[in-house]
Every structure is written in structure tokens, then in C-alpha cells.
Amino acid sequence: MSKIHVLVVEDDPFIAEDIREALTNVNYEVVGVAHNKNDAIKALEATSPDIALLDINLGDNLDGIVIAETINTEFQIPFLYLTSYSNREILDKVKHTLPMGYIVKPFDESDLFSAIEIAVSNYYQFNKTEALHIALINNAIPNTITQKEFEVLKDIYQGKTNNQMAEAHFVSINTIKTHIKNIYEKLDVHSRSEVIVKIRTLLN
């Protein structure tokens, strides 16, 4: 599977660098590191990450919540909160933003990796796809996709693996790989994350 693109929002430069290094070492791609709200919004606009890791407390305020609200209204990607506090007051303040999870600092790297994988998979699996129709795709590309390619495209958007797709469609892994290759060529993309970004763009 292609690399997951991650935006890290953390006001402590040392912690941010530790997170970036840990993610890079296990084949994630950190597309940006932001230390405040303004830089985070700029990074979201410029990098199209698959997921954001948001420190709730940026400086002396709760700007992580503001960033989360902006993600929900403008970017529609999953995010996880990074926080040093797990008390009820903080949870009550952030739960309306519908995060995909909370990581309490200091955290174990394996817990962080698991949380990211689950968040990305669940978000795109459960994110509604009713608005995604084959005509929407074909009206935006010069070489139209087939109905079977469209079914595989929806599976990619929902985060399914090649094995899961092969089982669902009663075909071989090689057949799924052929469909994916054709989808990449027709959408002019090179990875699953680029497919998801393109679909999100069409749905907006």
C-alpha cells in the first residue's frame, strides 16, 4: 500500500521532530510540520495530507480545536488529537469535532502507528460514498473508466486492501492489480493517496 501522508501539528519543536522521525522510520511520509494554527492551515492547503496529528494545546490556547473545526469544514480528512491532558473537561471541549482518536503524551510509538492506521482505514471506509458516481468520474477525465474499475475505485476510497477487493469481487489479486493500474492511468495518478485526493476534489 502507498505511504500515508501525515501532517504533524505540535508546538514543541523537539516533540514534533521526534514524531516526524518516528513516522519516517516506518515508511509514513510526513508532508509538513506546523507549530501554530496559521502554519497548520497553510500546510493543509499546500500538502493535502491523508491524516493530521493535532496537538490540542498550541502555546497557551486550544488552537488544535480550531484547526480541527477548519479540517471538518474545508478539508474533510481524519485527524487524531495529541494531548498531555485526558481529563473530562478537555474531552468535553473537543468531542464535537469528531476526532478519530486521542493520543495521550507521552505515547508509545507502536500505539501511535496503530492509531494512524485505524483512523485512516475507518475514516475512508465509513465516509459516505453515495455522492460518488461513475458519471462524476468520467465527466472529469478523458479516458473513461469501466463499471468494474469504478467498483474497485470505490473500494480504494474506502481503504480496502487488494486481498479484500479480490475476495469481494471473486477475482484474483492480479486482476485487481490490473484494474488499479488502469485506474491510475486514467485518473493520471500514481498512488492510492492521490486517488483519494482526486476523489475528494471531485466531491467538493
GROMACS .gro file of C-alpha atoms in nm:
model
  204
    1MET     CA    1   0.000   0.000   0.000
    2SER     CA    2   0.120   0.351  -0.072
    3LYS     CA    3   0.260   0.568   0.203
    4ILE     CA    4   0.020   0.750   0.431
    5HIS     CA    5   0.082   1.125   0.415
    6VAL     CA    6   0.079   1.285   0.759
    7LEU     CA    7   0.069   1.645   0.878
    8VAL     CA    8   0.211   1.694   1.228
    9VAL     CA    9   0.087   1.993   1.429
   10GLU     CA   10   0.287   2.025   1.751
   11ASP     CA   11   0.409   2.343   1.920
   12ASP     CA   12   0.714   2.183   2.082
   13PRO     CA   13   0.981   2.157   1.808
   14PHE     CA   14   1.160   1.870   1.982
   15ILE     CA   15   0.846   1.660   2.018
   16ALA     CA   16   0.748   1.745   1.659
   17GLU     CA   17   1.087   1.627   1.532
   18ASP     CA   18   1.062   1.306   1.736
   19ILE     CA   19   0.721   1.235   1.582
   20ARG     CA   20   0.844   1.316   1.231
   21GLU     CA   21   1.146   1.088   1.269
   22ALA     CA   22   0.941   0.802   1.415
   23LEU     CA   23   0.687   0.821   1.133
   24THR     CA   24   0.951   0.844   0.861
   25ASN     CA   25   1.133   0.541   1.001
   26VAL     CA   26   0.826   0.322   0.949
   27ASN     CA   27   0.751   0.440   0.595
   28TYR     CA   28   0.497   0.715   0.658
   29GLU     CA   29   0.551   1.038   0.467
   30VAL     CA   30   0.542   1.349   0.681
   31VAL     CA   31   0.427   1.618   0.437
   32GLY     CA   32   0.453   1.902   0.686
   33VAL     CA   33   0.526   2.003   1.044
   34ALA     CA   34   0.346   2.306   1.186
   35HIS     CA   35   0.392   2.470   1.525
   36ASN     CA   36   0.089   2.701   1.525
   37LYS     CA   37  -0.258   2.744   1.381
   38ASN     CA   38  -0.167   2.965   1.085
   39ASP     CA   39   0.114   2.739   0.968
   40ALA     CA   40  -0.112   2.436   1.008
   41ILE     CA   41  -0.384   2.585   0.784
   42LYS     CA   42  -0.124   2.677   0.521
   43ALA     CA   43   0.019   2.325   0.534
   44LEU     CA   44  -0.326   2.171   0.493
   45GLU     CA   45  -0.384   2.382   0.183
   46ALA     CA   46  -0.044   2.307   0.034
   47THR     CA   47   0.010   1.937   0.107
   48SER     CA   48  -0.327   1.751   0.102
   49PRO     CA   49  -0.237   1.505   0.381
   50ASP     CA   50  -0.426   1.180   0.440
   51ILE     CA   51  -0.439   1.250   0.814
   52ALA     CA   52  -0.337   1.520   1.062
   53LEU     CA   53  -0.196   1.479   1.411
   54LEU     CA   54  -0.311   1.778   1.616
   55ASP     CA   55  -0.171   1.893   1.947
   56ILE     CA   56  -0.472   2.035   2.130
   57ASN     CA   57  -0.273   2.298   2.321
   58LEU     CA   58  -0.070   2.520   2.092
   59GLY     CA   59   0.106   2.774   2.310
   60ASP     CA   60  -0.135   2.899   2.574
   61ASN     CA   61  -0.461   2.822   2.395
   62LEU     CA   62  -0.664   2.539   2.242
   63ASP     CA   63  -0.592   2.620   1.877
   64GLY     CA   64  -0.584   2.249   1.796
   65ILE     CA   65  -0.962   2.257   1.828
   66VAL     CA   66  -0.986   2.549   1.584
   67ILE     CA   67  -0.770   2.359   1.335
   68ALA     CA   68  -0.995   2.053   1.375
   69GLU     CA   69  -1.305   2.262   1.304
   70THR     CA   70  -1.137   2.401   0.993
   71ILE     CA   71  -1.048   2.049   0.876
   72ASN     CA   72  -1.410   1.942   0.913
   73THR     CA   73  -1.547   2.233   0.713
   74GLU     CA   74  -1.279   2.274   0.447
   75PHE     CA   75  -1.057   1.967   0.412
   76GLN     CA   76  -1.255   1.657   0.518
   77ILE     CA   77  -0.967   1.439   0.633
   78PRO     CA   78  -0.932   1.232   0.952
   79PHE     CA   79  -0.733   1.366   1.245
   80LEU     CA   80  -0.604   1.247   1.579
   81TYR     CA   81  -0.552   1.465   1.882
   82LEU     CA   82  -0.219   1.465   2.063
   83THR     CA   83  -0.260   1.584   2.419
   84SER     CA   84  -0.093   1.587   2.758
   85TYR     CA   85  -0.435   1.602   2.921
   86SER     CA   86  -0.705   1.335   2.917
   87ASN     CA   87  -0.942   1.481   3.175
   88ARG     CA   88  -1.316   1.509   3.119
   89GLU     CA   89  -1.306   1.886   3.072
   90ILE     CA   90  -1.070   1.862   2.774
   91LEU     CA   91  -1.263   1.571   2.622
   92ASP     CA   92  -1.588   1.764   2.650
   93LYS     CA   93  -1.430   2.059   2.470
   94VAL     CA   94  -1.307   1.857   2.172
   95LYS     CA   95  -1.558   1.578   2.118
   96HIS     CA   96  -1.784   1.795   1.898
   97THR     CA   97  -1.505   1.798   1.637
   98LEU     CA   98  -1.537   1.418   1.594
   99PRO     CA   99  -1.170   1.316   1.609
  100MET     CA  100  -1.073   0.965   1.504
  101GLY     CA  101  -0.892   0.921   1.834
  102TYR     CA  102  -0.677   1.064   2.111
  103ILE     CA  103  -0.309   1.001   2.176
  104VAL     CA  104  -0.203   1.093   2.529
  105LYS     CA  105   0.155   1.219   2.565
  106PRO     CA  106   0.398   1.073   2.635
  107PHE     CA  107   0.290   0.794   2.399
  108ASP     CA  108   0.430   0.465   2.277
  109GLU     CA  109   0.530   0.474   1.910
  110SER     CA  110   0.351   0.149   1.831
  111ASP     CA  111   0.029   0.293   1.977
  112LEU     CA  112   0.067   0.599   1.755
  113PHE     CA  113   0.123   0.390   1.442
  114SER     CA  114  -0.176   0.168   1.520
  115ALA     CA  115  -0.397   0.471   1.584
  116ILE     CA  116  -0.299   0.626   1.250
  117GLU     CA  117  -0.364   0.307   1.053
  118ILE     CA  118  -0.703   0.252   1.218
  119ALA     CA  119  -0.806   0.616   1.181
  120VAL     CA  120  -0.724   0.633   0.809
  121SER     CA  121  -0.887   0.299   0.735
  122ASN     CA  122  -1.203   0.370   0.933
  123TYR     CA  123  -1.244   0.723   0.806
  124TYR     CA  124  -1.237   0.633   0.440
  125GLN     CA  125  -1.431   0.312   0.492
  126PHE     CA  126  -1.718   0.479   0.673
  127ASN     CA  127  -1.707   0.811   0.494
  128LYS     CA  128  -2.022   0.827   0.284
  129THR     CA  129  -1.975   0.747  -0.084
  130GLU     CA  130  -2.336   0.796  -0.202
  131ALA     CA  131  -2.231   1.110  -0.392
  132LEU     CA  132  -1.963   0.917  -0.580
  133HIS     CA  133  -2.100   0.809  -0.918
  134ILE     CA  134  -1.925   0.680  -1.227
  135ALA     CA  135  -2.052   0.977  -1.429
  136LEU     CA  136  -1.885   1.216  -1.184
  137ILE     CA  137  -1.552   1.048  -1.253
  138ASN     CA  138  -1.591   1.005  -1.627
  139ASN     CA  139  -1.701   1.363  -1.681
  140ALA     CA  140  -1.368   1.476  -1.532
  141ILE     CA  141  -1.126   1.251  -1.726
  142PRO     CA  142  -1.050   1.199  -2.097
  143ASN     CA  143  -1.040   0.817  -2.088
  144THR     CA  144  -1.347   0.682  -1.911
  145ILE     CA  145  -1.333   0.406  -1.652
  146THR     CA  146  -1.543   0.091  -1.677
  147GLN     CA  147  -1.810  -0.010  -1.427
  148LYS     CA  148  -1.579  -0.273  -1.278
  149GLU     CA  149  -1.296  -0.020  -1.246
  150PHE     CA  150  -1.541   0.214  -1.074
  151GLU     CA  151  -1.628  -0.055  -0.818
  152VAL     CA  152  -1.256  -0.102  -0.747
  153LEU     CA  153  -1.214   0.275  -0.729
  154LYS     CA  154  -1.480   0.295  -0.457
  155ASP     CA  155  -1.302   0.017  -0.268
  156ILE     CA  156  -0.975   0.213  -0.284
  157TYR     CA  157  -1.155   0.520  -0.150
  158GLN     CA  158  -1.291   0.311   0.138
  159GLY     CA  159  -0.942   0.189   0.229
  160LYS     CA  160  -0.978  -0.176   0.127
  161THR     CA  161  -0.669  -0.386   0.060
  162ASN     CA  162  -0.605  -0.577  -0.262
  163ASN     CA  163  -0.690  -0.901  -0.084
  164GLN     CA  164  -1.018  -0.763   0.043
  165MET     CA  165  -1.109  -0.641  -0.305
  166ALA     CA  166  -1.020  -0.974  -0.465
  167GLU     CA  167  -1.242  -1.160  -0.219
  168ALA     CA  168  -1.530  -0.914  -0.256
  169HIS     CA  169  -1.526  -0.929  -0.637
  170PHE     CA  170  -1.440  -1.300  -0.664
  171VAL     CA  171  -1.133  -1.236  -0.879
  172SER     CA  172  -0.759  -1.285  -0.846
  173ILE     CA  173  -0.515  -1.039  -0.690
  174ASN     CA  174  -0.360  -0.992  -1.035
  175THR     CA  175  -0.697  -0.890  -1.177
  176ILE     CA  176  -0.737  -0.631  -0.902
  177LYS     CA  177  -0.385  -0.503  -0.970
  178THR     CA  178  -0.472  -0.467  -1.338
  179HIS     CA  179  -0.784  -0.266  -1.251
  180ILE     CA  180  -0.582  -0.044  -1.019
  181LYS     CA  181  -0.315   0.011  -1.287
  182ASN     CA  182  -0.585   0.115  -1.534
  183ILE     CA  183  -0.745   0.346  -1.276
  184TYR     CA  184  -0.411   0.514  -1.206
  185GLU     CA  185  -0.351   0.572  -1.577
  186LYS     CA  186  -0.699   0.708  -1.645
  187LEU     CA  187  -0.700   0.937  -1.341
  188ASP     CA  188  -0.337   1.040  -1.402
  189VAL     CA  189  -0.228   0.944  -1.051
  190HIS     CA  190   0.045   0.723  -0.908
  191SER     CA  191  -0.076   0.610  -0.563
  192ARG     CA  192  -0.382   0.532  -0.356
  193SER     CA  193  -0.346   0.856  -0.163
  194GLU     CA  194  -0.352   1.051  -0.492
  195VAL     CA  195  -0.669   0.864  -0.590
  196ILE     CA  196  -0.833   0.966  -0.262
  197VAL     CA  197  -0.726   1.328  -0.302
  198LYS     CA  198  -0.865   1.336  -0.657
  199ILE     CA  199  -1.197   1.188  -0.548
  200ARG     CA  200  -1.222   1.432  -0.257
  201THR     CA  201  -1.161   1.716  -0.503
  202LEU     CA  202  -1.439   1.593  -0.731
  203LEU     CA  203  -1.681   1.552  -0.441
  204ASN     CA  204  -1.621   1.904  -0.308
   0.00000   0.00000   0.00000
